Coordinates of C-alpha atoms in Angstrom, one line a residue:
M6 CA 18.1 -27.0 4.8
D7 CA 19.8 -24.6 7.2
L8 CA 20.5 -26.3 10.5
A9 CA 22.1 -24.6 13.5
V10 CA 23.8 -27.1 15.7
D11 CA 25.5 -26.3 19.0
L12 CA 28.5 -28.7 19.1
S13 CA 30.0 -27.2 22.3
Q14 CA 27.8 -29.2 24.7
R15 CA 29.3 -32.2 26.6
T16 CA 26.3 -34.4 25.7
G17 CA 28.0 -35.3 22.4
R18 CA 27.7 -34.4 18.8
T19 CA 25.1 -37.1 18.0
D20 CA 22.8 -35.7 20.7
A21 CA 23.3 -32.1 19.4
I22 CA 22.5 -33.1 15.9
Y23 CA 19.4 -35.0 17.0
R24 CA 18.1 -32.1 19.1
A25 CA 18.6 -29.7 16.2
L26 CA 16.8 -31.9 13.7
H27 CA 14.0 -32.8 16.2
G28 CA 13.4 -29.0 16.8
A29 CA 13.3 -28.3 13.0
L30 CA 10.8 -31.1 12.5
T31 CA 8.5 -30.3 15.3
T32 CA 8.3 -26.6 14.7
G33 CA 7.5 -26.9 11.0
R34 CA 10.8 -25.6 9.7
V35 CA 11.1 -28.9 7.9
A36 CA 7.7 -29.7 6.2
A37 CA 6.2 -33.2 5.9
G38 CA 7.5 -34.8 2.7
E39 CA 10.6 -32.6 2.5
R40 CA 13.9 -34.4 1.6
L41 CA 16.7 -34.1 4.1
P42 CA 20.4 -33.9 3.1
S43 CA 22.3 -37.2 2.8
T44 CA 24.2 -38.2 5.9
R45 CA 27.5 -37.6 4.0
D46 CA 26.5 -34.0 2.9
L47 CA 25.2 -33.0 6.3
A48 CA 28.3 -34.4 8.0
R49 CA 30.5 -32.4 5.7
D50 CA 28.6 -29.2 6.3
L51 CA 28.7 -29.6 10.0
G52 CA 32.3 -30.8 10.2
V53 CA 31.5 -34.0 12.0
S54 CA 31.7 -37.7 11.3
R55 CA 29.1 -39.4 9.1
A56 CA 28.4 -41.9 11.9
S57 CA 27.2 -39.0 14.2
V58 CA 24.7 -37.9 11.6
A59 CA 23.6 -41.4 10.7
T60 CA 22.9 -42.3 14.4
A61 CA 20.8 -39.1 14.8
Y62 CA 18.8 -40.0 11.6
E63 CA 18.3 -43.5 12.9
R64 CA 16.8 -42.3 16.2
L65 CA 14.4 -40.0 14.3
V66 CA 13.4 -42.8 12.0
A67 CA 12.7 -45.0 15.0
E68 CA 10.5 -42.3 16.5
G69 CA 8.6 -41.9 13.3
F70 CA 9.7 -38.4 12.4
L71 CA 11.8 -39.5 9.4
E72 CA 11.5 -42.3 6.9
T73 CA 14.0 -43.7 4.4
R74 CA 13.0 -44.5 0.8
T75 CA 15.3 -46.9 -1.0
G76 CA 17.2 -45.1 -3.7
A77 CA 15.5 -41.7 -2.9
G78 CA 16.8 -40.6 0.5
T79 CA 15.5 -39.6 3.9
F80 CA 12.2 -37.6 4.2
A81 CA 10.2 -35.9 6.9
T82 CA 7.0 -37.6 7.8
A83 CA 3.6 -36.2 8.9
A84 CA 4.3 -37.3 12.5
A85 CA 6.0 -34.0 13.3
S86 CA 2.7 -32.2 13.0
D87 CA 1.2 -34.4 15.8
A88 CA 4.2 -33.8 18.1
P89 CA 3.5 -31.9 21.4
P90 CA 3.7 -28.2 20.8
V91 CA 7.1 -26.7 21.4
R92 CA 7.1 -24.2 24.2
H93 CA 7.8 -20.8 22.9
R94 CA 9.2 -17.7 24.6
G95 CA 7.0 -15.3 26.3
P96 CA 5.9 -12.0 24.8
G97 CA 9.2 -10.4 25.5
A98 CA 10.5 -7.7 27.9
L99 CA 11.0 -5.0 25.3
R100 CA 8.3 -2.4 24.7
P101 CA 8.0 0.5 22.2
R102 CA 9.0 4.0 23.4
A103 CA 6.7 5.9 25.7
G104 CA 3.7 7.4 23.8
W105 CA 3.8 4.8 20.9
R106 CA 0.2 4.4 19.7
W107 CA 0.5 3.0 16.2
S108 CA -0.3 -0.4 14.7
A109 CA 0.0 -1.7 11.2
H110 CA -3.2 -1.3 9.2
P111 CA -4.7 -4.1 7.0
T112 CA -3.9 -3.6 3.3
S113 CA -5.6 -4.5 0.1
A114 CA -3.5 -7.8 0.0
D115 CA -4.9 -9.0 3.3
A116 CA -8.4 -9.8 2.2
P117 CA -10.1 -11.5 -0.8
V118 CA -11.2 -9.2 -3.6
P119 CA -14.8 -8.1 -2.9
D120 CA -17.6 -8.7 -5.4
Y121 CA -18.2 -5.0 -5.7
D122 CA -14.8 -3.4 -5.5
F123 CA -14.8 0.3 -4.8
R124 CA -11.6 0.3 -2.7
V125 CA -9.7 3.6 -2.9
G126 CA -6.3 4.1 -4.4
I127 CA -5.9 0.8 -6.3
P128 CA -5.3 0.9 -10.0
D129 CA -6.5 -1.8 -12.5
A130 CA -3.6 -4.3 -12.7
S131 CA -5.2 -5.9 -15.8
L132 CA -4.4 -2.8 -17.8
F133 CA -0.7 -3.0 -17.0
P134 CA 1.5 -4.3 -19.9
F135 CA 3.1 -7.2 -18.0
D136 CA 4.7 -8.8 -21.1
T137 CA 6.5 -5.6 -22.0
W138 CA 7.5 -4.9 -18.4
R139 CA 8.9 -8.4 -18.0
R140 CA 11.0 -7.9 -21.2
L141 CA 12.4 -4.6 -20.0
L142 CA 13.1 -5.9 -16.5
A143 CA 14.8 -9.0 -17.8
A144 CA 17.1 -6.9 -20.0
E145 CA 18.1 -4.8 -17.0
S146 CA 18.5 -7.7 -14.6
R147 CA 21.3 -9.4 -16.6
A148 CA 24.8 -9.4 -15.3
G149 CA 26.5 -6.1 -16.1
G150 CA 23.2 -4.2 -16.4
A151 CA 22.2 -1.3 -14.1
A152 CA 25.2 -1.6 -11.8
A153 CA 24.0 -4.9 -10.6
G154 CA 27.1 -5.7 -8.6
S155 CA 27.4 -2.3 -6.9
Y156 CA 25.5 -0.3 -4.2
G157 CA 23.5 2.4 -5.8
G158 CA 23.5 6.1 -4.9
P159 CA 20.7 7.4 -2.7
A160 CA 19.4 9.7 -5.4
G161 CA 18.6 6.9 -7.7
L162 CA 19.9 5.7 -11.1
P163 CA 20.9 8.8 -13.2
R164 CA 18.9 7.7 -16.3
F165 CA 15.9 7.1 -14.1
R166 CA 16.1 10.6 -12.7
E167 CA 16.6 12.0 -16.2
A168 CA 13.5 10.2 -17.4
V169 CA 11.4 11.4 -14.5
A170 CA 12.6 15.0 -14.9
R171 CA 11.4 14.9 -18.5
Y172 CA 8.2 13.2 -17.7
V173 CA 7.0 15.6 -14.9
A174 CA 8.1 18.6 -17.0
G175 CA 6.0 17.5 -19.9
S176 CA 3.0 16.2 -18.0
R177 CA 2.8 18.5 -15.0
G178 CA 5.0 21.5 -15.9
V179 CA 7.3 20.8 -13.0
H180 CA 10.6 22.7 -13.2
A181 CA 13.2 20.0 -12.6
G182 CA 16.5 18.7 -13.8
P183 CA 17.9 15.2 -13.1
D184 CA 19.8 16.5 -10.0
D185 CA 16.5 17.8 -8.5
V186 CA 15.0 14.3 -8.6
I187 CA 15.4 11.7 -5.8
A188 CA 14.1 8.2 -6.3
T189 CA 12.0 6.8 -3.4
T190 CA 10.1 3.5 -2.7
G191 CA 6.8 5.4 -3.0
A192 CA 5.2 8.6 -1.8
Q193 CA 5.2 7.5 1.9
Q194 CA 9.0 7.2 2.0
A195 CA 9.3 10.7 0.3
L196 CA 7.1 12.1 3.1
D197 CA 9.2 10.3 5.7
L198 CA 12.5 11.8 4.3
V199 CA 11.0 15.3 4.3
A200 CA 9.8 14.9 7.9
R201 CA 13.3 13.6 9.0
V202 CA 15.0 16.6 7.4
L203 CA 12.6 19.4 8.3
L204 CA 10.7 18.6 11.5
E205 CA 11.7 18.9 15.1
P206 CA 9.5 17.4 17.9
G207 CA 6.6 19.8 18.5
D208 CA 6.8 21.5 15.1
V209 CA 3.4 22.3 13.6
V210 CA 2.3 20.6 10.4
A211 CA -0.8 21.9 8.7
M212 CA -2.9 19.3 6.8
E213 CA -6.1 19.3 4.8
D214 CA -9.1 18.0 6.7
P215 CA -10.4 15.6 5.6
G216 CA -7.1 14.3 4.3
Y217 CA -4.7 11.5 3.8
P218 CA -4.5 9.6 7.1
E219 CA -1.1 7.9 6.4
A220 CA 0.5 11.3 5.9
R221 CA -1.1 12.6 9.1
E222 CA 0.1 9.6 11.1
L223 CA 3.6 9.7 9.7
F224 CA 4.1 13.4 10.7
A225 CA 2.7 12.5 14.2
L226 CA 5.1 9.6 14.3
H227 CA 7.9 12.2 14.0
R228 CA 6.4 13.9 17.0
A229 CA 5.0 16.9 15.0
R230 CA 1.8 18.5 16.1
V231 CA -0.6 18.0 13.2
V232 CA -3.2 20.7 12.9
P233 CA -6.2 20.1 10.6
V234 CA -7.1 22.8 8.2
P235 CA -10.6 22.8 6.5
V236 CA -11.2 22.6 2.8
D237 CA -14.0 24.1 0.7
A238 CA -14.9 24.2 -3.0
D239 CA -11.6 25.9 -3.8
G240 CA -9.5 23.5 -1.8
L241 CA -7.4 24.2 1.3
V242 CA -8.5 27.3 3.2
V243 CA -5.2 29.1 3.3
D244 CA -6.4 31.8 5.7
Q245 CA -6.8 29.1 8.4
I246 CA -3.3 27.8 8.2
P247 CA -1.5 28.5 11.6
A248 CA 1.2 31.1 11.3
E249 CA 3.5 28.8 13.2
A250 CA 3.2 25.9 10.8
R251 CA 6.6 24.6 9.8
L252 CA 5.2 22.5 7.0
V253 CA 2.0 22.5 5.0
Y254 CA 0.9 19.2 3.3
T255 CA -1.5 19.5 0.4
T256 CA -2.9 17.5 -2.5
P257 CA -3.7 20.5 -4.8
S258 CA -4.3 18.7 -8.1
H259 CA -6.9 16.3 -6.8
Q260 CA -7.7 16.9 -3.1
F261 CA -7.8 13.7 -1.2
P262 CA -10.5 12.6 -0.7
L263 CA -13.0 15.2 -1.9
G264 CA -11.4 15.6 -5.3
M265 CA -11.5 19.4 -6.0
P266 CA -8.4 21.1 -7.3
L267 CA -6.8 24.0 -5.3
S268 CA -7.8 27.2 -7.2
L269 CA -5.1 29.3 -8.7
A270 CA -5.8 32.1 -6.3
R271 CA -5.4 29.7 -3.3
R272 CA -2.2 28.4 -4.8
R273 CA -0.7 31.8 -4.9
A274 CA -2.0 32.6 -1.5
L275 CA -0.4 29.4 -0.1
L276 CA 2.9 30.2 -1.6
A277 CA 2.7 33.8 -0.2
H278 CA 1.9 32.4 3.2
A279 CA 4.8 30.0 3.1
A280 CA 7.2 32.8 2.1
R281 CA 5.8 35.1 4.8
H282 CA 6.1 32.6 7.6
G283 CA 9.1 30.6 6.5
A284 CA 7.2 27.3 5.9
A285 CA 7.8 24.4 3.6
V286 CA 5.0 23.1 1.3
V287 CA 4.7 19.4 0.4
E288 CA 2.8 19.0 -2.9
D289 CA 1.5 15.4 -3.1
D290 CA 0.5 14.8 -6.7
Y291 CA -0.6 11.3 -6.2
D292 CA -3.0 10.5 -9.2
S293 CA -3.4 13.6 -11.3
E294 CA -2.3 11.8 -14.5
F295 CA -5.8 10.5 -15.0
R296 CA -7.7 13.5 -16.3
R297 CA -11.3 13.6 -17.5
A298 CA -11.6 17.2 -18.4
R299 CA -9.4 20.2 -18.9
R300 CA -5.6 20.3 -18.5
P301 CA -4.8 20.6 -14.8
L302 CA -3.8 23.8 -13.2
E303 CA -0.1 24.6 -13.0
S304 CA 1.6 22.7 -10.2
L305 CA 2.6 24.5 -7.0
Q306 CA 6.2 23.7 -7.7
A307 CA 6.1 25.4 -11.1
L308 CA 4.6 28.6 -9.4
D309 CA 7.2 28.5 -6.6
R310 CA 9.9 31.2 -6.9
D311 CA 11.4 30.8 -3.4
G312 CA 12.3 27.1 -3.4
R313 CA 9.7 26.2 -0.7
V314 CA 7.8 23.4 -2.4
V315 CA 8.8 19.7 -2.3
Y316 CA 7.0 17.9 -5.1
V317 CA 6.1 14.3 -4.4
G318 CA 5.1 11.7 -7.0
T319 CA 4.5 8.0 -7.3
F320 CA 4.1 5.3 -9.9
S321 CA 1.8 3.3 -7.5
K322 CA -1.3 4.8 -9.1
S323 CA -0.2 5.3 -12.7
L324 CA 1.4 1.8 -12.9
L325 CA 1.3 -0.6 -10.0
P326 CA 1.8 -0.4 -6.2
G327 CA 3.9 -3.5 -6.2
L328 CA 6.7 -1.7 -8.2
R329 CA 7.4 0.4 -5.1
V330 CA 8.8 3.3 -7.0
G331 CA 8.2 7.0 -6.4
Y332 CA 10.2 10.2 -6.4
L333 CA 10.4 13.7 -5.0
V334 CA 11.6 16.9 -6.6
A335 CA 13.3 19.1 -4.0
P336 CA 14.8 22.6 -3.9
P337 CA 18.6 22.5 -4.1
S338 CA 18.9 23.7 -0.5
L339 CA 17.4 20.4 0.8
R340 CA 19.1 18.0 -1.6
E341 CA 22.1 17.0 0.4
A342 CA 20.1 16.5 3.6
L343 CA 17.5 14.4 1.8
L344 CA 20.2 12.3 0.2
A345 CA 21.8 11.7 3.5
A346 CA 18.5 10.7 5.1
R347 CA 17.8 8.3 2.3
Q348 CA 21.2 6.7 2.5
L349 CA 21.1 6.3 6.3
T350 CA 17.6 4.8 6.4
D351 CA 17.2 2.8 3.2
G352 CA 20.4 3.0 1.2
H353 CA 19.0 3.0 -2.3
G354 CA 16.2 1.5 -4.3
A355 CA 16.2 -1.4 -6.8
V356 CA 18.4 -0.1 -9.6
H357 CA 17.2 -2.7 -12.2
V358 CA 13.6 -1.6 -11.6
Q359 CA 14.6 2.0 -12.0
A360 CA 16.5 1.2 -15.2
A361 CA 13.5 -0.7 -16.6
L362 CA 11.1 2.1 -15.7
A363 CA 13.4 4.7 -17.3
R364 CA 13.2 2.8 -20.6
F365 CA 9.4 2.4 -20.1
I366 CA 9.1 6.2 -19.8
D367 CA 11.6 7.1 -22.6
D368 CA 10.0 4.7 -25.1
G369 CA 6.6 6.4 -24.6
L370 CA 5.1 3.4 -22.9
L371 CA 4.1 5.2 -19.8
A372 CA 2.3 7.9 -21.7
R373 CA 0.5 5.2 -23.8
H374 CA -0.5 3.3 -20.7
V375 CA -1.9 6.4 -19.0
R376 CA -3.9 7.3 -22.1
K377 CA -5.4 3.8 -22.2
A378 CA -6.1 3.6 -18.5
S379 CA -7.6 7.1 -18.4
A380 CA -10.1 6.1 -21.1
R381 CA -11.1 3.1 -19.0
Y382 CA -11.3 5.0 -15.8
T383 CA -13.4 7.8 -17.4
E384 CA -15.9 5.2 -18.6
R385 CA -16.2 3.8 -15.1
Y386 CA -16.5 7.3 -13.5
E387 CA -19.4 8.2 -15.8
I388 CA -21.2 4.9 -15.1
L389 CA -20.6 5.4 -11.3
L390 CA -21.9 9.0 -11.4
D391 CA -25.0 7.9 -13.4
A392 CA -25.7 5.0 -11.0
L393 CA -25.3 7.3 -7.9
A394 CA -28.0 9.6 -9.3
E395 CA -30.5 6.9 -8.2
L396 CA -29.4 7.1 -4.6
P397 CA -30.1 9.8 -1.9
V398 CA -26.4 11.0 -2.0
E399 CA -24.7 14.1 -3.3
P400 CA -21.6 13.2 -5.4
V401 CA -18.7 15.7 -5.4
P402 CA -17.7 16.0 -9.1
T403 CA -14.0 15.7 -9.9
A404 CA -12.0 16.1 -13.1
A405 CA -9.2 13.7 -12.2
G406 CA -8.1 10.7 -10.2
L407 CA -9.3 7.2 -9.2
H408 CA -12.1 7.9 -6.8
L409 CA -15.3 9.9 -6.2
A410 CA -16.7 11.2 -2.9
A411 CA -20.4 11.5 -2.2
Y412 CA -22.1 13.2 0.8
L413 CA -24.8 11.3 2.7
P414 CA -28.0 13.2 3.3
A415 CA -28.3 15.0 6.6
D416 CA -31.1 12.7 7.8
A417 CA -29.3 9.5 6.8
S418 CA -30.4 6.6 9.0
V419 CA -26.8 5.3 9.3
S420 CA -23.3 6.9 9.6
S421 CA -20.8 6.3 6.9
Q422 CA -18.7 4.1 9.2
V423 CA -21.7 1.9 10.0
L424 CA -22.6 1.8 6.3
V425 CA -19.0 0.7 5.4
A426 CA -19.2 -2.2 7.9
R427 CA -22.6 -3.3 6.6
A428 CA -21.4 -3.1 3.0
R429 CA -18.4 -5.3 3.9
R430 CA -20.7 -8.1 4.9
R431 CA -22.3 -7.9 1.4
S432 CA -18.8 -8.1 -0.2
L433 CA -19.0 -4.5 -1.2
A434 CA -15.9 -2.4 -0.4
L435 CA -15.9 1.4 0.0
E436 CA -14.5 4.0 2.4
S437 CA -15.9 6.3 5.0
L438 CA -15.4 10.0 4.7
A439 CA -15.8 10.4 8.4
A440 CA -12.8 8.1 8.9
L441 CA -10.6 10.5 6.9
A442 CA -11.5 13.6 8.9
V443 CA -10.2 15.0 12.2
G444 CA -12.5 17.9 12.8
P445 CA -16.3 18.2 12.2
H446 CA -17.2 17.6 8.6
R447 CA -20.2 16.5 6.5
D448 CA -20.4 12.8 6.4
G449 CA -20.1 10.8 3.3
I450 CA -18.5 7.9 1.4
V451 CA -15.6 7.5 -1.0
L452 CA -15.7 5.1 -3.9
G453 CA -12.7 4.0 -5.9
I454 CA -12.9 3.3 -9.7
G455 CA -9.4 1.9 -10.3
S456 CA -10.1 -1.7 -9.4
A457 CA -13.8 -1.7 -10.0
V458 CA -15.0 -4.2 -12.6
T459 CA -17.0 -2.1 -15.1
S460 CA -20.0 -4.6 -15.3
S461 CA -20.2 -4.7 -11.5
I462 CA -20.6 -0.9 -10.8
R463 CA -24.3 -0.6 -11.3
P464 CA -25.1 -3.8 -9.3
G465 CA -22.8 -2.7 -6.6
I466 CA -24.5 0.7 -6.3
R467 CA -27.9 -0.9 -6.2
T468 CA -26.6 -3.0 -3.3
L469 CA -25.4 0.2 -1.6
G470 CA -28.8 1.8 -2.2
R471 CA -30.5 -1.1 -0.3
L472 CA -28.2 -0.6 2.6
L473 CA -29.1 3.1 2.7
T474 CA -32.8 2.4 2.9
P475 CA -34.1 2.3 6.4

């Protein structure tokens, strides 16, 4: 038990110890049934006489907050929970800076798992090889492993960066050596680092619309002016990117949320636009590992000849969000600035996790896991697509990823946002397409397949169909 006691007051040490203990008991910092330190141990820790502590204990026993058990010690009673509430401080005089408009959003951990789980962006944790991971993590967590007693470098563990460079070269054709890779705690931190290094307040950031809202809000948080750019069947409409855009954010392998890839012609046009106007391009390759058809188009980074593309990847989809490991591949001209931004804001990541993940990649376990998960996700995708054929919606076919978008009919009786709210009351989770768009766009829904239980897909879609019926 940590106990802060102010022994400077004139009222005496016994009173000070009593007040500190009374506060700990009545505020719940010491739970009912919890054993307190012996009077000898607490007196030694506080540097006071044992008699001062014993007297304070006796007062609290007399008041019913503590009880002594022969041969066992002194314990907190349930009486503290019935004590008058302690008066807390007011809301505080401090306020966020002028113009602050953000609040934390609920996450998938904040609510029970729904019966029909079509939440977006969540992989199937049951497919993850936990036993193997525990073994690797335990090996790297022992004393002397993975620089356990040292502060790590902001770039990440060298062997982790080597493993990632080999992995993205083989799976995505990314041109990268270990020095080009910077470890992050996920894609969101990678975007934050890029924004810190590249953007001034008022700079224009062009983003796909509909698109990834957390990226949009992050750039706005850095006081950039985020301009939505429409997408069509070929992906981002490059001709509509503002000439003054300092940065273009895109998901070319599997557009979020609609799912189409950016065509090769558009990729070349985007790189030409960036070169012509001096813009940076952030390529967020968030879940393209899970392919259902042909090999993906070459990455933007592989086509880039001018060093304008920052490639962002994460293991949150291919493995688990809870690992909090991602990476970015940056042009040499940005490396030192990005490393400084990482070091100043976060220091470094968990080196033992990076070391275990490096072994996981080098031993072929990541590739094996992706193959196994891809087969399972492909099965769910096909069941979902077949089930949606019974509904008055228009699915947007996609060759990769963990979700599927579907347009609602023009004469739908409800909007997607109302539909999502109604579905939630039936323990059915999905996402509104309208909630992901800034400008006018055809309404629809987005359904995840990562965490969906295969046997629940058809019943879930039948429930959705009843909600769509007037």
